[in-house]
Coordinates of C-alpha atoms in Angstrom, one line a residue:
X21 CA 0.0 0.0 0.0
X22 CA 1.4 3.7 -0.8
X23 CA 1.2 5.8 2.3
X24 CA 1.3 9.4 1.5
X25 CA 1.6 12.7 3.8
X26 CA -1.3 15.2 4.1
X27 CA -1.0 18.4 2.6
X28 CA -0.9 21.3 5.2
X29 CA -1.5 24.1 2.7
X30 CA 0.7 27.9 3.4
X31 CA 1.4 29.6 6.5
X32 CA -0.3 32.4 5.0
X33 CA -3.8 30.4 4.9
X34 CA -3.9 29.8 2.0
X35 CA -6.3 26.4 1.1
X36 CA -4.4 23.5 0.4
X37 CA -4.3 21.6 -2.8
X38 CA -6.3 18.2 -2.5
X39 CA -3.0 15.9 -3.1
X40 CA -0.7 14.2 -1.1
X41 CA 2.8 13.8 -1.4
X42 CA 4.3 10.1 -1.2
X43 CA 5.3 8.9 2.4
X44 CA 9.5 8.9 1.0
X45 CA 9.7 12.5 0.8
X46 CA 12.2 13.6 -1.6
X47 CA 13.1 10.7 -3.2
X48 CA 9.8 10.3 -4.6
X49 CA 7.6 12.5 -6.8
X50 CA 4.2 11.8 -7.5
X51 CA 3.8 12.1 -11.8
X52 CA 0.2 14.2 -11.2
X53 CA 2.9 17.0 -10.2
X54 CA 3.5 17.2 -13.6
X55 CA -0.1 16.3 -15.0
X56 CA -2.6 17.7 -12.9
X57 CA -4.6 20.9 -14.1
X58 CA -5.0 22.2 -10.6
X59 CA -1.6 21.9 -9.9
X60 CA 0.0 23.9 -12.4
X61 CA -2.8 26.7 -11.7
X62 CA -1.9 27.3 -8.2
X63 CA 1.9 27.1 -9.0
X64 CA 1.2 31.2 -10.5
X65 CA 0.5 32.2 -7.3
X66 CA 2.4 30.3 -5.2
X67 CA 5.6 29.7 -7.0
X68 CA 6.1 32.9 -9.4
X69 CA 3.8 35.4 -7.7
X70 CA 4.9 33.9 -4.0
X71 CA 8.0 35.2 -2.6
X72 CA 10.8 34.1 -4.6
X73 CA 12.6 36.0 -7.3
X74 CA 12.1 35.3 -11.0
X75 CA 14.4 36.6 -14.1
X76 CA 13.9 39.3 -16.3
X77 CA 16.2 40.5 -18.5
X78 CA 20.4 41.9 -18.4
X79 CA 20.9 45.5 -17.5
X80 CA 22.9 45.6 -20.5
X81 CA 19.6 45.2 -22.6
X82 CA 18.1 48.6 -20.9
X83 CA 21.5 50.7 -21.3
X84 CA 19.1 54.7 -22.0
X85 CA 16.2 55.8 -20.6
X86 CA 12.9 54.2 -21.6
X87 CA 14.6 51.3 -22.8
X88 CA 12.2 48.3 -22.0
X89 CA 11.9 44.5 -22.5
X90 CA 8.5 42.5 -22.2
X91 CA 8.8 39.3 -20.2
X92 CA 6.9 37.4 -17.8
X93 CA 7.2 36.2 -14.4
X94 CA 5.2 32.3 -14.8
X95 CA 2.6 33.6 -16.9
X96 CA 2.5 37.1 -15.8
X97 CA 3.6 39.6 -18.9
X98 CA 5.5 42.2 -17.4
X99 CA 7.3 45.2 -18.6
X100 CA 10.5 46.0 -17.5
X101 CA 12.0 49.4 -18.1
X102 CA 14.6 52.1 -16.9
X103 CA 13.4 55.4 -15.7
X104 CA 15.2 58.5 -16.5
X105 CA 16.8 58.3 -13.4
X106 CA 18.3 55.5 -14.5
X107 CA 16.2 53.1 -12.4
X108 CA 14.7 49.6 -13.6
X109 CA 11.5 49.0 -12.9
X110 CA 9.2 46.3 -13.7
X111 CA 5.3 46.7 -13.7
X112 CA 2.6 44.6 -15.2
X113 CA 1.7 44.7 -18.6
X114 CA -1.9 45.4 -17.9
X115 CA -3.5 47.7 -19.0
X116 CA -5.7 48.9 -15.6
X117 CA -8.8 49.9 -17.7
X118 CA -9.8 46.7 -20.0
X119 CA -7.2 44.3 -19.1
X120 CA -5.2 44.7 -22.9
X121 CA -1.6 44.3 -23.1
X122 CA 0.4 47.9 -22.4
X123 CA 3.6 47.1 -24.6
X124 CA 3.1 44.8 -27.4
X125 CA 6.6 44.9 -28.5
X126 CA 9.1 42.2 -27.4
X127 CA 11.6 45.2 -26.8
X128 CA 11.9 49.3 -27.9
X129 CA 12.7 52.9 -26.3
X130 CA 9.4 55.2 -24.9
X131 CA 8.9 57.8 -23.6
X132 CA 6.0 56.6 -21.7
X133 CA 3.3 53.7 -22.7
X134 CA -0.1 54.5 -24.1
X135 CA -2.7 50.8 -24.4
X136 CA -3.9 51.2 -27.9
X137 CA -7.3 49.9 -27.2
X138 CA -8.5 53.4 -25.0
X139 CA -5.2 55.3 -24.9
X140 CA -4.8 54.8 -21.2
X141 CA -1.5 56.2 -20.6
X142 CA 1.8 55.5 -18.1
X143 CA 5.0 56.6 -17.5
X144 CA 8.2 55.1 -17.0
X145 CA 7.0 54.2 -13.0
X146 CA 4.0 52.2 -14.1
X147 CA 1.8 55.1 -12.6
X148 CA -1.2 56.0 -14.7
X149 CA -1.4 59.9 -15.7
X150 CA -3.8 60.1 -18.3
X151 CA -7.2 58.8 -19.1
X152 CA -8.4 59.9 -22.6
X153 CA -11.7 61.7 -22.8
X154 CA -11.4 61.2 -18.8
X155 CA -13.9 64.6 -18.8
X156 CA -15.7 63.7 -21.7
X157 CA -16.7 64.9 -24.6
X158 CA -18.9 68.5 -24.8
X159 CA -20.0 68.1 -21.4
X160 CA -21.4 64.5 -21.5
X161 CA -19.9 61.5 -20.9
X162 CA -16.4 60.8 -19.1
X163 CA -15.1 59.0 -15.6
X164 CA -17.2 60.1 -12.1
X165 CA -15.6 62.8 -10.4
X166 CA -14.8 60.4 -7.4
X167 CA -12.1 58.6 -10.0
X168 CA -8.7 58.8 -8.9
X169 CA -6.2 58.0 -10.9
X170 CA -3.4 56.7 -8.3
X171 CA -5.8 54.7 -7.7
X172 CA -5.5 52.7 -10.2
X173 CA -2.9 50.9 -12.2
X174 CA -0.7 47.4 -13.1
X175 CA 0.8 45.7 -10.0
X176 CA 4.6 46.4 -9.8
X177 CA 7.8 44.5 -8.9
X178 CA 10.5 44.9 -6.3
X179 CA 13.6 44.9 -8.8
X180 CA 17.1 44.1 -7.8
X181 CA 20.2 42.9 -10.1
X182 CA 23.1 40.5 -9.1
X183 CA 25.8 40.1 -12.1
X184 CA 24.5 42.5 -14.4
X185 CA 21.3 40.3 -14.2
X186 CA 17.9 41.8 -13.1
X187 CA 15.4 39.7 -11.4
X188 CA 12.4 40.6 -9.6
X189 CA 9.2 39.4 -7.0
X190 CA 5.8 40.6 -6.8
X191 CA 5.8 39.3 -3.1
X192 CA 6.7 42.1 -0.2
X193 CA 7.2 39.3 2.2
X194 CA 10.8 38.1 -0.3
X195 CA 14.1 38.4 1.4
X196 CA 16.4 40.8 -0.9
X197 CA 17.8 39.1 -4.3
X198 CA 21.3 38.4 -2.4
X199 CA 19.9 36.5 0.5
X200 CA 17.8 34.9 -1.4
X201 CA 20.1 33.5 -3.4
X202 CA 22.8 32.7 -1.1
X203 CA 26.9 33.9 -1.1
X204 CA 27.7 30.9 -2.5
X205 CA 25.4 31.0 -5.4
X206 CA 26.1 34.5 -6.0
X207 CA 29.6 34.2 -6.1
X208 CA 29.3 31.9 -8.7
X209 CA 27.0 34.5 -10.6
X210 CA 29.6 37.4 -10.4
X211 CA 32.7 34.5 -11.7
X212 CA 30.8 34.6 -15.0
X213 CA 29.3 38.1 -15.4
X214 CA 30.8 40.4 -12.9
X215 CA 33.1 42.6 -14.5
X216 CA 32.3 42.2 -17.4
X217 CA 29.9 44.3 -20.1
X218 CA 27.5 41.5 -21.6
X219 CA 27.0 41.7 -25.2
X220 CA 23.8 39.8 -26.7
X221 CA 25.3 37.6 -30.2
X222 CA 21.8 35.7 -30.0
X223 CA 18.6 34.6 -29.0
X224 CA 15.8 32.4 -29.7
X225 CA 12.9 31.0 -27.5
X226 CA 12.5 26.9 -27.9
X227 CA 9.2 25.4 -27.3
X228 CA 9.3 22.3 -25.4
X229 CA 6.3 19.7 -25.4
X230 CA 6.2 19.0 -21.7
X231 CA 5.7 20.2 -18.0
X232 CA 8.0 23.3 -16.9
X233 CA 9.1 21.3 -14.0
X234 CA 10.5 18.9 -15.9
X235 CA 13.1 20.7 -17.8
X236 CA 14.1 22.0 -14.3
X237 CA 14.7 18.8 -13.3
X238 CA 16.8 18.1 -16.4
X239 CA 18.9 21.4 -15.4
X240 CA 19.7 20.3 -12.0
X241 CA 20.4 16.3 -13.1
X242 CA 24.3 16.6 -12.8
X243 CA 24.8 13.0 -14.1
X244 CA 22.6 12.7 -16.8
X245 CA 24.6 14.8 -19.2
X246 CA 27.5 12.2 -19.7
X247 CA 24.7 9.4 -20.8
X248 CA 22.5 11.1 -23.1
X249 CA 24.9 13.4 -24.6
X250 CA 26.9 11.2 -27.1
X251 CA 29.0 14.4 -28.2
X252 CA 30.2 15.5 -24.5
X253 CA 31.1 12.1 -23.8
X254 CA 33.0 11.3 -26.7
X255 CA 35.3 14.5 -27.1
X256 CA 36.1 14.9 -23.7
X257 CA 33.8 17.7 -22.2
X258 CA 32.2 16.2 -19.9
X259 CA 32.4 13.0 -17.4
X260 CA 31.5 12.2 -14.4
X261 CA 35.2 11.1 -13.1
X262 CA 36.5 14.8 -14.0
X263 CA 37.3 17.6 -11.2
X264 CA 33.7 18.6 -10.6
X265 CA 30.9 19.0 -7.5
X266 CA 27.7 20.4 -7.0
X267 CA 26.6 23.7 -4.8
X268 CA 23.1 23.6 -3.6
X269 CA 21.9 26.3 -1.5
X270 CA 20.2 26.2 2.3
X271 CA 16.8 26.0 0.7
X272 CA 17.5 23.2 -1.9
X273 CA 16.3 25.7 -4.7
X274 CA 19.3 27.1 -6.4
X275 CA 22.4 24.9 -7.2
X276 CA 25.3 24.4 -9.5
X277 CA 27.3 21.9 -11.4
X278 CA 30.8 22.3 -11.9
X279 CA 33.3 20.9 -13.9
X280 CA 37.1 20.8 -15.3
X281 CA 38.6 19.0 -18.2
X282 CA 41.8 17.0 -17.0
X283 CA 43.5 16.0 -20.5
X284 CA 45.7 14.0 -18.5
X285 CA 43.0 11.3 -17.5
X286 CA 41.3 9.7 -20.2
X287 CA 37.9 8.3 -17.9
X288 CA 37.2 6.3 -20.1
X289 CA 36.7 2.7 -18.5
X290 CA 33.5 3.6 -16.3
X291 CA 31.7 4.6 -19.7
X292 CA 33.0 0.9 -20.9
X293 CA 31.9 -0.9 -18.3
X294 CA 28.5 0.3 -18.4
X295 CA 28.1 -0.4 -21.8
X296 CA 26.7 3.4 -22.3
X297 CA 25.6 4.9 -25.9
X298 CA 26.9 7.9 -24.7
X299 CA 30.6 7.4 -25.9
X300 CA 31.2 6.7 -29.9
X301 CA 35.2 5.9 -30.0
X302 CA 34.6 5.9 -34.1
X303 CA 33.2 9.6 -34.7
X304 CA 35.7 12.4 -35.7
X305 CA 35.2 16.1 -36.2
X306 CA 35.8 17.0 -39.5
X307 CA 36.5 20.8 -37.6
X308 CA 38.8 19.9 -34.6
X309 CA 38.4 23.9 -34.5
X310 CA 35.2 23.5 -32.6
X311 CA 36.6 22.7 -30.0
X312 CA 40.0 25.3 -29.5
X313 CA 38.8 27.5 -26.8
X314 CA 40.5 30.1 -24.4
X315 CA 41.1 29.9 -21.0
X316 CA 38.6 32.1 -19.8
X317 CA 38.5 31.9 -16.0
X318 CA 41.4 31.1 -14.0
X319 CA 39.7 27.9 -12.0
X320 CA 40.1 25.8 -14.5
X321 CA 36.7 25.1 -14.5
X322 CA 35.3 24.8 -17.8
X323 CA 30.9 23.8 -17.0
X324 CA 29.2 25.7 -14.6
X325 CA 25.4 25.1 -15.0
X326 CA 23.7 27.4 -12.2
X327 CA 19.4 27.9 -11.1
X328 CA 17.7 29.8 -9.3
X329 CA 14.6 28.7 -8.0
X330 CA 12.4 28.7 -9.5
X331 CA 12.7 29.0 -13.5
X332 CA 16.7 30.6 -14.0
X333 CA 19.9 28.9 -15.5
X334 CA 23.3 30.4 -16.2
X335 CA 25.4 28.3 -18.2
X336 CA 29.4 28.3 -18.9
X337 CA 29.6 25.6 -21.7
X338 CA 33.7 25.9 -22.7
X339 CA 33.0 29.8 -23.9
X340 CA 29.8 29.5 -24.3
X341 CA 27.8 31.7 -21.9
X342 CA 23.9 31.9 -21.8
X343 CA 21.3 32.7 -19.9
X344 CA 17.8 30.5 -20.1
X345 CA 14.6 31.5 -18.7
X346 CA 11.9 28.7 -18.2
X347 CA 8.2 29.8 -18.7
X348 CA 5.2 27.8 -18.0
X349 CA 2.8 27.8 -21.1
X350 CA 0.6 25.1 -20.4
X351 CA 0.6 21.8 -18.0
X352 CA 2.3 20.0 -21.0
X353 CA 3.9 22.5 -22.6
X354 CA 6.9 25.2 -21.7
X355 CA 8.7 27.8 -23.3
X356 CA 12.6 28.1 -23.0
X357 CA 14.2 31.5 -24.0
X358 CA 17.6 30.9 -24.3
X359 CA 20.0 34.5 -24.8
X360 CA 23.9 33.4 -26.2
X361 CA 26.0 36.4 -24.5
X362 CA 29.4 37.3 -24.9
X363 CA 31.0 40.7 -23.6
X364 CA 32.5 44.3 -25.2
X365 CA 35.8 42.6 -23.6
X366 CA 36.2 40.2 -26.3
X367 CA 38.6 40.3 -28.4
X368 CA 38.0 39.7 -32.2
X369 CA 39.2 36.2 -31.8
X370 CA 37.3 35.5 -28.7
X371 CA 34.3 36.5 -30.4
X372 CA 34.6 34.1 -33.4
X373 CA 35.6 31.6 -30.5
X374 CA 32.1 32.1 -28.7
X375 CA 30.2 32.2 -31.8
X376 CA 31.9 29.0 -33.4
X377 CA 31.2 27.3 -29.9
X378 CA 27.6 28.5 -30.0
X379 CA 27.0 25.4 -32.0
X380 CA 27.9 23.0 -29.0
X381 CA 24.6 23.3 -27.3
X382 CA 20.3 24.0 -27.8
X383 CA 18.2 22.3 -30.1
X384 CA 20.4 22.7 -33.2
X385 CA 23.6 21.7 -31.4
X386 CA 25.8 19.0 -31.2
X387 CA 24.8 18.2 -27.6
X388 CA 23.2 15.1 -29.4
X389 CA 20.7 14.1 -28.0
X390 CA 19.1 17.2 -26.6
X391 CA 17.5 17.8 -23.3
X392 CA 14.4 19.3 -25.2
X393 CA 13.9 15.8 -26.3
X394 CA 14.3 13.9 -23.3
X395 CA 11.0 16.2 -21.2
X396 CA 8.8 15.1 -24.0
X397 CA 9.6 11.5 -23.7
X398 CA 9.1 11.5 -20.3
X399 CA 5.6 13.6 -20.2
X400 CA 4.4 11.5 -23.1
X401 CA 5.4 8.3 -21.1
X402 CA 4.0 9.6 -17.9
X403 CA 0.6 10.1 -19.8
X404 CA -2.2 7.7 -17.2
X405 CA 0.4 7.4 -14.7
X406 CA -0.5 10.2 -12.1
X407 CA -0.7 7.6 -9.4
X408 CA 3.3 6.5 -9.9
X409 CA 5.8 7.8 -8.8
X410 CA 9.5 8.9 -9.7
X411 CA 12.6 7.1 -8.0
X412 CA 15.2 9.9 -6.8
X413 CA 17.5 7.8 -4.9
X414 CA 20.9 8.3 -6.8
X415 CA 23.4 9.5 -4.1
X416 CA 21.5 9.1 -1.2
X417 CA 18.1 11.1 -0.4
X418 CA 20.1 14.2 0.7
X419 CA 20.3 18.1 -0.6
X420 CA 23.5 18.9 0.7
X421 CA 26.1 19.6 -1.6
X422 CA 28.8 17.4 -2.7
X423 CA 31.8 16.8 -4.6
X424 CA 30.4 13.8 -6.4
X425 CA 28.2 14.5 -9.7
X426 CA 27.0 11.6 -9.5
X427 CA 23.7 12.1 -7.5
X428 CA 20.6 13.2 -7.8
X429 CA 20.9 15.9 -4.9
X430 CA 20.5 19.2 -6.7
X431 CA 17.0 17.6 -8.3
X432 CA 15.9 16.6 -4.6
X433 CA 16.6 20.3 -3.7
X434 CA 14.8 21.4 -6.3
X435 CA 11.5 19.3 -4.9
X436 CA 12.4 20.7 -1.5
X437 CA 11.8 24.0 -2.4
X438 CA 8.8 23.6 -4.5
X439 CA 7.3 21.4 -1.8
X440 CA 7.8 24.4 0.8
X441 CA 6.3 27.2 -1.9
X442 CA 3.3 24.8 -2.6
X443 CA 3.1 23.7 0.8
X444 CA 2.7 20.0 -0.3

């Protein structure tokens, strides 16, 4: 018989869901988590719009005043802007008349925002200041002399930045950005982008055919990488016996991956022994190029795969550098905006380096076979399942970080924190 534990709902009151989580804790998770209509309703307003701190854009993206991006915090469209004072602010992108969209561009410059459907108006704050025909017309007509106009408007954002990065939180109650994330996790942050003047070379959103949860999980499986992708394996970037460990933050949210290339050890006979797919002694690049990097950071380390709870990654791929934002769309379906970044630091060489590497990973890469893949497979094989269950048990049922990458800690910590924002 499954024994499962009863659902206490939020500290704040807030009704619980009617599920129970199974009896093993972490190393378990129910498959209706990623199926269940209810589920994925209540995770708007208790994961994205509950206090934890969601992605938005680079500072490097809003470099003048009333430069804005449109992005969205779960399903949320939010505008994100800096002020002529040189503040970033982030604001719904509601209008707070009809409920139309106030920016319909993915990005431009303004000097304030007018909704095209009745020309409500707002500045670079997200305040409303004008109302059109708010008198009326000839005497007749218009808004009741009671209407106020700070009275009304989209919700805003606290907005902070770590790294050049800005992220924000609807939820007063949210430690600041730092805390939040942790000093370990930030320091990681700042080795990548600190320093540094990010230059966008790309970007392009990827539509993946499963739950958003499950492409989080894929981010934070440290061992899985060295199995499915044939290419890593093969030419050296990545094994599980390299120099290498795993960070995972106090509230099991936010982690990171780490490894370094050691050219002195082949290890190889682990992959052999298991018989693996993931390692093809007979393939050859007909570009050796692809793979002639620079040393970039003086660690050594050349993968760092870093989240933030709950829909952030930060990738260091050899010299490639992105940043991917996860967005629920549906319960089966997700959208993954992926920006390829280099930095006005590069040199010429570098450049070509970075854009030549580009090719290593997403959906058009040579990561062979691509994580994209793997979430459908697994929703499409989940499909009548939502009584089973997921077996987490690799390395132990711990969060705790660890030198070893081979463990399925950082995807426990992941459930730990959902589990405590859903208050399963």
């Amino acid at each position: 018989m499954t024994t499962t534990v009863a659902n206490p709902g939020l500290p704040d009151g807030t009704a619980p869901l009617n599920r129970a989580w199974p009896s093993e804790g972490l190393t378990r998770v129910p498959y209706w988590v990623f199926e269940a209509a209810d589920v994925h309703a209540a995770e708007q307003q208790r994961v994205f719009e509950g206090p934890s701190w969601s992605y938005l854009c680079l500072e490097a993206e809003l470099p003048n005043a009333g430069d804005y991006r449109t992005t969205f915090v779960g399903k949320l469209p939010v505008i994100v802007v800096r002020d002529r004072a040189g503040e970033i602010n982030a604001f719904e992108n509601r209008c707070a008349h009809r409920g139309a969209l106030i920016a319909l561009d993915n990005s431009g410059s303004a000097k304030s925002f007018s909704c095209v459907y009745h020309a409500w108006s707002y500045d670079l704050k997200g305040n409303l200041t004008g109302v059109a025909f708010k008198n009326g017309v000839r005497g007749e007509g218009g808004m009741p002399a009671s209407f106020c106009m700070a009275d009304h408007g989209p919700r805003k954002l606290r907005v902070e930045t770590v790294g050049g990065l800005v992220f924000a939180t609807l939820a007063p109650e949210a430690p600041p950005l730092r805390e939040y994330l942790g000093e370990e996790i930030v320091a990681c942050i700042e080795r990548v982008l600190a320093g540094r003047t990010p230059v966008v070379l790309g970007r392009f959103t990827q539509s993946l055919p499963n739950n958003w949860k499950l492409y989080v999980e894929n981010v934070k499986d440290s061992y899985h990488a060295s199995i499915l992708h044939t290419f890593f394996t093969t030419f050296g970037l990545n094994r599980l016996g390299m120099r290498g460990g795993l960070i995972i933050d106090k509230s099991g949210g936010h982690h990171v991956s780490f490894s370094a290339i050691d050219r002195s050890v082949e290890n190889t006979a682990e992959y052999k022994s298991e018989k693996l797919r993931s390692e093809k002694e007979s393939y050859r690049l007909a570009d050796p190029t692809l793979l002639q990097g620079f040393e970039e950071f003086p660690d050594g380390v050349t993968l760092q795969i870093l989240s933030v709870f709950p829909g952030f990654v930060l990738q260091q791929i050899q010299n490639v550098i992105a940043v991917r934002q996860i967005l629920p769309r549906e319960v089966d379906r997700t959208d993954l905006n992926w920006t390829y970044l280099g930095f006005a630091e590069d040199t010429p060489e570098q450049r070509a380096i970075r854009h030549k590497q580009s090719n290593l990973v997403g959906p058009a890469g040579y990561v062979s076979m691509e994580d994209g893949c793997v979430g459908g497979f697994v929703q499409r094989g989940i499909a009548g399942a939502a009584d089973e269950r997921a077996v987490l048990e690799m390395g132990g049922a711990s969060t705790e970080s660890q030198e070893s990458r081979t463990t399925e800690a950082s995807v426990r910590g992941f459930w730990k924190a959902y589990r405590t924002a859903m208050g399963l």
